[in-house]
Amino acid sequence: MPSLSAQDVREKFDRFRILVVGRANAGKTTLLQKVCNTTEKPLIFDGKGNKIDVDIVKSSIDRGYHVINKELVFQSNPGFVFHDSCGFEAGGEDEFKKMKEFVSERASTRKLNERIHAIWYCIPMNEYHRAITTAEERFFSECDTKNVPVIAVFTKFDALSAVALGELRRTPGLTRKDIFERTPKRVEEIFANANIWGRLCGTRHPPKNYVCLAEMNIGDTDCGPLLECTTSALGDESLQMLLISTQQTNLELCITYAVKKVAMAYIKRACQESLQVSEDECILVQKEIAKWFPHTGNEMRTIMVLCVSAYWVLAKMKEH
């Protein structure tokens, strides 16, 4: 059971901070815009909260200066702070060294508001034949992220659908229906045969998990799987609550963790201790459940709390 409310967690950690790694054109900007539910470009700040002119940052990147320490924040959701690896993948030894230093420092700093909580390593599947380059090999072999989970994000996964369609269309005897029905399975086969995940898992510092994201350039797609995967990988419940209280696009994630962390925990304890369902206990459960719905309006939060509470009570009655 969590002892901290969303407000308590925010006072302790302030904002959820993510390092985004990946080569140019890996779809990183589109990904972050989806997470923050916006089409706007991010604002850029230095480590002291001073806003920086975007043109100055771009000029620094063009000249090869490392700007991984700069903070990218979207106005639609300032609770997220992103850091961009800014192309160390295409750089030399100096860029890689600075990236490692940043990860090492920010993964264990005692300044909680500066600590990174997760790393998203974006690998585009429109280049699946060269998905793992020297940059990926070095990062996962040499970069110890300590307790900060790394999620491999296979972006542009729909590119594999085009490959699969091309192969199936060249297969004699298949109808359009056959091609349509077999495409998803063929995509899975192409991905499995490329052994990208297997190679990453064989490194010294492998990613915690992976997600495949497709059609991020389409308006109604979202990053639900990435948020769910990251939440699960965090392990620490206070950080899970921080991420869930920061994201504002996935109500299902709030419900899942309200059931998992509150309802099911109470059911288990009630069964072990043969507790009766009292009014005070119901109120306590509802308060704990409400912590996982910080960004919903009061009316919606009440509905969600009642739904999860009803699930809890019904499950508890069934056990008895």
GROMACS .gro file of C-alpha atoms in nm:
model
  320
    1MET     CA    1   0.000   0.000   0.000
    2PRO     CA    2   0.137   0.342  -0.091
    3SER     CA    3   0.190   0.577   0.200
    4LEU     CA    4   0.248   0.880  -0.020
    5SER     CA    5  -0.018   1.075  -0.203
    6ALA     CA    6   0.044   1.215  -0.551
    7GLN     CA    7   0.109   1.551  -0.385
    8ASP     CA    8   0.358   1.394  -0.142
    9VAL     CA    9   0.541   1.227  -0.429
   10ARG     CA   10   0.556   1.552  -0.625
   11GLU     CA   11   0.697   1.736  -0.324
   12LYS     CA   12   0.967   1.470  -0.297
   13PHE     CA   13   1.057   1.430  -0.665
   14ASP     CA   14   0.908   1.742  -0.828
   15ARG     CA   15   0.893   1.617  -1.189
   16PHE     CA   16   0.939   1.294  -1.384
   17ARG     CA   17   1.267   1.312  -1.573
   18ILE     CA   18   1.349   1.100  -1.880
   19LEU     CA   19   1.661   1.072  -2.095
   20VAL     CA   20   1.570   1.005  -2.458
   21VAL     CA   21   1.841   0.838  -2.665
   22GLY     CA   22   1.844   0.758  -3.034
   23ARG     CA   23   1.983   0.850  -3.370
   24ALA     CA   24   1.852   1.135  -3.581
   25ASN     CA   25   1.512   1.066  -3.743
   26ALA     CA   26   1.429   0.796  -3.489
   27GLY     CA   27   1.096   0.966  -3.418
   28LYS     CA   28   1.195   1.101  -3.077
   29THR     CA   29   1.022   1.438  -3.108
   30THR     CA   30   0.697   1.283  -3.232
   31LEU     CA   31   0.713   1.034  -2.947
   32LEU     CA   32   0.750   1.304  -2.682
   33GLN     CA   33   0.470   1.508  -2.836
   34LYS     CA   34   0.241   1.205  -2.814
   35VAL     CA   35   0.332   1.148  -2.451
   36CYS     CA   36   0.250   1.511  -2.370
   37ASN     CA   37  -0.054   1.522  -2.601
   38THR     CA   38   0.064   1.816  -2.810
   39THR     CA   39   0.191   1.909  -3.154
   40GLU     CA   40   0.393   2.204  -3.025
   41LYS     CA   41   0.770   2.213  -3.000
   42PRO     CA   42   0.919   2.192  -2.650
   43LEU     CA   43   1.056   2.483  -2.454
   44ILE     CA   44   1.423   2.450  -2.363
   45PHE     CA   45   1.573   2.543  -2.025
   46ASP     CA   46   1.913   2.528  -1.866
   47GLY     CA   47   1.962   2.348  -1.538
   48LYS     CA   48   1.870   2.661  -1.342
   49GLY     CA   49   1.528   2.705  -1.499
   50ASN     CA   50   1.628   2.980  -1.745
   51LYS     CA   51   1.462   2.960  -2.084
   52ILE     CA   52   1.698   2.922  -2.377
   53ASP     CA   53   1.648   3.039  -2.734
   54VAL     CA   54   1.587   2.738  -2.959
   55ASP     CA   55   1.808   2.883  -3.234
   56ILE     CA   56   2.101   2.904  -2.992
   57VAL     CA   57   2.059   2.539  -2.897
   58LYS     CA   58   2.033   2.436  -3.261
   59SER     CA   59   2.346   2.633  -3.340
   60SER     CA   60   2.530   2.457  -3.058
   61ILE     CA   61   2.425   2.117  -3.192
   62ASP     CA   62   2.534   2.212  -3.542
   63ARG     CA   63   2.879   2.304  -3.408
   64GLY     CA   64   2.902   1.973  -3.220
   65TYR     CA   65   2.858   2.109  -2.868
   66HIS     CA   66   2.698   1.869  -2.624
   67VAL     CA   67   2.363   1.989  -2.483
   68ILE     CA   68   2.234   1.675  -2.311
   69ASN     CA   69   2.204   1.869  -1.984
   70LYS     CA   70   1.940   2.103  -2.130
   71GLU     CA   71   1.580   2.040  -2.023
   72LEU     CA   72   1.301   1.995  -2.279
   73VAL     CA   73   0.956   2.078  -2.141
   74PHE     CA   74   0.621   2.086  -2.320
   75GLN     CA   75   0.372   2.347  -2.203
   76SER     CA   76   0.090   2.092  -2.230
   77ASN     CA   77   0.249   1.886  -1.952
   78PRO     CA   78   0.535   2.054  -1.762
   79GLY     CA   79   0.545   1.762  -1.520
   80PHE     CA   80   0.767   1.578  -1.768
   81VAL     CA   81   1.129   1.686  -1.818
   82PHE     CA   82   1.315   1.533  -2.109
   83HIS     CA   83   1.684   1.525  -2.192
   84ASP     CA   84   1.794   1.449  -2.548
   85SER     CA   85   2.115   1.261  -2.615
   86CYS     CA   86   2.151   1.502  -2.910
   87GLY     CA   87   2.314   1.263  -3.150
   88PHE     CA   88   2.605   1.113  -2.956
   89GLU     CA   89   2.530   0.815  -3.183
   90ALA     CA   90   2.688   0.996  -3.476
   91GLY     CA   91   2.959   1.163  -3.270
   92GLY     CA   92   3.302   1.068  -3.153
   93GLU     CA   93   3.459   0.950  -2.832
   94ASP     CA   94   3.413   1.285  -2.656
   95GLU     CA   95   3.035   1.290  -2.711
   96PHE     CA   96   2.998   0.933  -2.587
   97LYS     CA   97   3.206   1.007  -2.279
   98LYS     CA   98   2.991   1.309  -2.190
   99MET     CA   99   2.674   1.104  -2.232
  100LYS     CA  100   2.809   0.835  -1.997
  101GLU     CA  101   2.905   1.099  -1.741
  102PHE     CA  102   2.557   1.251  -1.757
  103VAL     CA  103   2.389   0.912  -1.704
  104SER     CA  104   2.623   0.817  -1.420
  105GLU     CA  105   2.574   1.148  -1.241
  106ARG     CA  106   2.199   1.184  -1.291
  107ALA     CA  107   2.122   0.821  -1.209
  108SER     CA  108   2.257   0.849  -0.856
  109THR     CA  109   2.264   1.218  -0.764
  110ARG     CA  110   2.140   1.303  -0.415
  111LYS     CA  111   1.956   1.601  -0.564
  112LEU     CA  112   1.628   1.421  -0.622
  113ASN     CA  113   1.489   1.691  -0.851
  114GLU     CA  114   1.780   1.636  -1.092
  115ARG     CA  115   1.773   1.257  -1.096
  116ILE     CA  116   1.662   1.080  -1.414
  117HIS     CA  117   1.394   0.819  -1.356
  118ALA     CA  118   1.389   0.634  -1.688
  119ILE     CA  119   1.572   0.611  -2.020
  120TRP     CA  120   1.398   0.556  -2.353
  121TYR     CA  121   1.633   0.429  -2.621
  122CYS     CA  122   1.463   0.480  -2.958
  123ILE     CA  123   1.554   0.245  -3.242
  124PRO     CA  124   1.372   0.304  -3.574
  125MET     CA  125   1.246  -0.003  -3.757
  126ASN     CA  126   1.253   0.160  -4.099
  127GLU     CA  127   1.622   0.068  -4.074
  128TYR     CA  128   1.573  -0.271  -3.912
  129HIS     CA  129   1.862  -0.425  -4.105
  130ARG     CA  130   2.095  -0.189  -3.919
  131ALA     CA  131   1.892  -0.148  -3.601
  132ILE     CA  132   2.192  -0.219  -3.381
  133THR     CA  133   2.485  -0.004  -3.477
  134THR     CA  134   2.808   0.066  -3.295
  135ALA     CA  135   2.623   0.327  -3.088
  136GLU     CA  136   2.373   0.075  -2.952
  137GLU     CA  137   2.647  -0.181  -2.889
  138ARG     CA  138   2.854   0.068  -2.691
  139PHE     CA  139   2.563   0.208  -2.494
  140PHE     CA  140   2.433  -0.128  -2.374
  141SER     CA  141   2.780  -0.269  -2.319
  142GLU     CA  142   2.945   0.025  -2.145
  143CYS     CA  143   2.675   0.245  -1.997
  144ASP     CA  144   2.576   0.136  -1.647
  145THR     CA  145   2.246   0.308  -1.570
  146LYS     CA  146   2.238   0.165  -1.216
  147ASN     CA  147   1.875   0.143  -1.099
  148VAL     CA  148   1.737   0.358  -1.380
  149PRO     CA  149   1.543   0.130  -1.617
  150VAL     CA  150   1.613   0.150  -1.989
  151ILE     CA  151   1.325   0.080  -2.225
  152ALA     CA  152   1.409  -0.006  -2.585
  153VAL     CA  153   1.152   0.177  -2.797
  154PHE     CA  154   1.124   0.034  -3.146
  155THR     CA  155   0.976   0.329  -3.332
  156LYS     CA  156   0.833   0.337  -3.684
  157PHE     CA  157   0.732  -0.026  -3.641
  158ASP     CA  158   0.477   0.012  -3.919
  159ALA     CA  159   0.771   0.008  -4.161
  160LEU     CA  160   0.785  -0.369  -4.104
  161SER     CA  161   0.425  -0.393  -4.222
  162ALA     CA  162   0.531  -0.250  -4.557
  163VAL     CA  163   0.810  -0.508  -4.577
  164ALA     CA  164   0.572  -0.790  -4.488
  165LEU     CA  165   0.314  -0.676  -4.741
  166GLY     CA  166   0.576  -0.663  -5.013
  167GLU     CA  167   0.688  -1.018  -4.938
  168LEU     CA  168   0.335  -1.157  -4.922
  169ARG     CA  169   0.230  -0.988  -5.245
  170ARG     CA  170   0.513  -1.167  -5.419
  171THR     CA  171   0.394  -1.501  -5.280
  172PRO     CA  172   0.201  -1.696  -5.549
  173GLY     CA  173  -0.157  -1.797  -5.481
  174LEU     CA  174  -0.242  -1.550  -5.205
  175THR     CA  175  -0.560  -1.346  -5.225
  176ARG     CA  176  -0.589  -0.992  -5.089
  177LYS     CA  177  -0.769  -1.135  -4.788
  178ASP     CA  178  -0.490  -1.386  -4.731
  179ILE     CA  179  -0.229  -1.109  -4.747
  180PHE     CA  180  -0.423  -0.889  -4.505
  181GLU     CA  181  -0.472  -1.171  -4.254
  182ARG     CA  182  -0.111  -1.293  -4.269
  183THR     CA  183   0.059  -0.955  -4.246
  184PRO     CA  184   0.061  -0.921  -3.863
  185LYS     CA  185   0.215  -1.265  -3.816
  186ARG     CA  186   0.474  -1.197  -4.087
  187VAL     CA  187   0.569  -0.871  -3.913
  188GLU     CA  188   0.632  -1.066  -3.592
  189GLU     CA  189   0.845  -1.315  -3.785
  190ILE     CA  190   1.054  -1.044  -3.949
  191PHE     CA  191   1.117  -0.881  -3.611
  192ALA     CA  192   1.201  -1.214  -3.447
  193ASN     CA  193   1.432  -1.320  -3.730
  194ALA     CA  194   1.623  -0.993  -3.707
  195ASN     CA  195   1.708  -1.095  -3.347
  196ILE     CA  196   1.728  -0.731  -3.239
  197TRP     CA  197   1.586  -0.789  -2.891
  198GLY     CA  198   1.797  -1.100  -2.844
  199ARG     CA  199   2.115  -0.912  -2.926
  200LEU     CA  200   2.028  -0.634  -2.684
  201CYS     CA  201   1.954  -0.884  -2.408
  202GLY     CA  202   2.297  -1.034  -2.460
  203THR     CA  203   2.478  -0.713  -2.374
  204ARG     CA  204   2.640  -0.631  -2.040
  205HIS     CA  205   2.373  -0.373  -1.947
  206PRO     CA  206   2.060  -0.486  -2.132
  207PRO     CA  207   1.737  -0.285  -2.143
  208LYS     CA  208   1.468  -0.369  -1.891
  209ASN     CA  209   1.199  -0.423  -2.152
  210TYR     CA  210   1.086  -0.308  -2.495
  211VAL     CA  211   0.783  -0.169  -2.675
  212CYS     CA  212   0.697  -0.147  -3.044
  213LEU     CA  213   0.529   0.176  -3.157
  214ALA     CA  214   0.369   0.223  -3.496
  215GLU     CA  215   0.204   0.512  -3.678
  216MET     CA  216   0.296   0.772  -3.421
  217ASN     CA  217   0.239   1.035  -3.691
  218ILE     CA  218  -0.134   0.955  -3.696
  219GLY     CA  219  -0.354   1.169  -3.474
  220ASP     CA  220  -0.543   0.908  -3.272
  221THR     CA  221  -0.247   0.692  -3.174
  222ASP     CA  222  -0.099   0.717  -2.827
  223CYS     CA  223   0.193   0.595  -2.618
  224GLY     CA  224  -0.008   0.384  -2.378
  225PRO     CA  225   0.215   0.075  -2.416
  226LEU     CA  226   0.528   0.283  -2.350
  227LEU     CA  227   0.383   0.441  -2.036
  228GLU     CA  228   0.263   0.103  -1.910
  229CYS     CA  229   0.599  -0.059  -1.980
  230THR     CA  230   0.790   0.222  -1.810
  231THR     CA  231   0.564   0.218  -1.504
  232SER     CA  232   0.612  -0.155  -1.463
  233ALA     CA  233   0.990  -0.127  -1.508
  234LEU     CA  234   1.025   0.137  -1.236
  235GLY     CA  235   0.955  -0.110  -0.958
  236ASP     CA  236   0.954   0.155  -0.685
  237GLU     CA  237   0.592   0.239  -0.605
  238SER     CA  238   0.656   0.607  -0.531
  239LEU     CA  239   0.812   0.647  -0.877
  240GLN     CA  240   0.524   0.456  -1.033
  241MET     CA  241   0.283   0.697  -0.870
  242LEU     CA  242   0.494   0.990  -0.987
  243LEU     CA  243   0.478   0.875  -1.349
  244ILE     CA  244   0.107   0.796  -1.332
  245SER     CA  245   0.033   1.130  -1.167
  246THR     CA  246   0.238   1.307  -1.436
  247GLN     CA  247   0.097   1.145  -1.749
  248GLN     CA  248  -0.245   1.271  -1.851
  249THR     CA  249  -0.326   1.056  -2.154
  250ASN     CA  250  -0.386   0.707  -2.018
  251LEU     CA  251  -0.679   0.667  -1.779
  252GLU     CA  252  -0.659   0.290  -1.817
  253LEU     CA  253  -0.314   0.296  -1.659
  254CYS     CA  254  -0.456   0.476  -1.354
  255ILE     CA  255  -0.732   0.216  -1.323
  256THR     CA  256  -0.490  -0.075  -1.360
  257TYR     CA  257  -0.266   0.043  -1.080
  258ALA     CA  258  -0.556   0.142  -0.856
  259VAL     CA  259  -0.681  -0.215  -0.881
  260LYS     CA  260  -0.335  -0.373  -0.857
  261LYS     CA  261  -0.186  -0.163  -0.580
  262VAL     CA  262  -0.494  -0.086  -0.372
  263ALA     CA  263  -0.794  -0.307  -0.439
  264MET     CA  264  -0.606  -0.635  -0.475
  265ALA     CA  265  -0.383  -0.556  -0.176
  266TYR     CA  266  -0.687  -0.497   0.045
  267ILE     CA  267  -0.855  -0.812  -0.086
  268LYS     CA  268  -0.549  -1.020  -0.003
  269ARG     CA  269  -0.519  -0.872   0.346
  270ALA     CA  270  -0.892  -0.906   0.410
  271CYS     CA  271  -0.886  -1.273   0.314
  272GLN     CA  272  -0.583  -1.343   0.532
  273GLU     CA  273  -0.725  -1.161   0.832
  274SER     CA  274  -1.096  -1.239   0.773
  275LEU     CA  275  -1.184  -0.870   0.790
  276GLN     CA  276  -1.540  -0.743   0.760
  277VAL     CA  277  -1.626  -0.465   0.515
  278SER     CA  278  -1.682  -0.163   0.737
  279GLU     CA  279  -1.776   0.189   0.636
  280ASP     CA  280  -1.445   0.325   0.765
  281GLU     CA  281  -1.251   0.066   0.570
  282CYS     CA  282  -1.440   0.152   0.250
  283ILE     CA  283  -1.358   0.521   0.298
  284LEU     CA  284  -0.991   0.437   0.351
  285VAL     CA  285  -0.985   0.225   0.035
  286GLN     CA  286  -1.149   0.504  -0.164
  287LYS     CA  287  -0.892   0.757  -0.046
  288GLU     CA  288  -0.607   0.527  -0.146
  289ILE     CA  289  -0.768   0.464  -0.486
  290ALA     CA  290  -0.815   0.838  -0.547
  291LYS     CA  291  -0.438   0.890  -0.527
  292TRP     CA  292  -0.400   0.715  -0.862
  293PHE     CA  293  -0.637   0.959  -1.039
  294PRO     CA  294  -0.476   1.300  -0.973
  295HIS     CA  295  -0.553   1.463  -1.309
  296THR     CA  296  -0.913   1.357  -1.356
  297GLY     CA  297  -1.192   1.599  -1.267
  298ASN     CA  298  -1.378   1.550  -0.941
  299GLU     CA  299  -1.678   1.393  -1.109
  300MET     CA  300  -1.469   1.148  -1.314
  301ARG     CA  301  -1.248   1.072  -1.014
  302THR     CA  302  -1.557   0.988  -0.808
  303ILE     CA  303  -1.681   0.752  -1.079
  304MET     CA  304  -1.343   0.579  -1.105
  305VAL     CA  305  -1.314   0.544  -0.727
  306LEU     CA  306  -1.663   0.397  -0.702
  307CYS     CA  307  -1.597   0.153  -0.987
  308VAL     CA  308  -1.271   0.025  -0.840
  309SER     CA  309  -1.423   0.017  -0.491
  310ALA     CA  310  -1.716  -0.187  -0.620
  311TYR     CA  311  -1.471  -0.428  -0.779
  312TRP     CA  312  -1.292  -0.458  -0.447
  313VAL     CA  313  -1.608  -0.518  -0.243
  314LEU     CA  314  -1.748  -0.773  -0.491
  315ALA     CA  315  -1.420  -0.961  -0.507
  316LYS     CA  316  -1.396  -0.962  -0.128
  317MET     CA  317  -1.753  -1.089  -0.089
  318LYS     CA  318  -1.683  -1.360  -0.343
  319GLU     CA  319  -1.384  -1.477  -0.143
  320HIS     CA  320  -1.604  -1.515   0.165
   0.00000   0.00000   0.00000
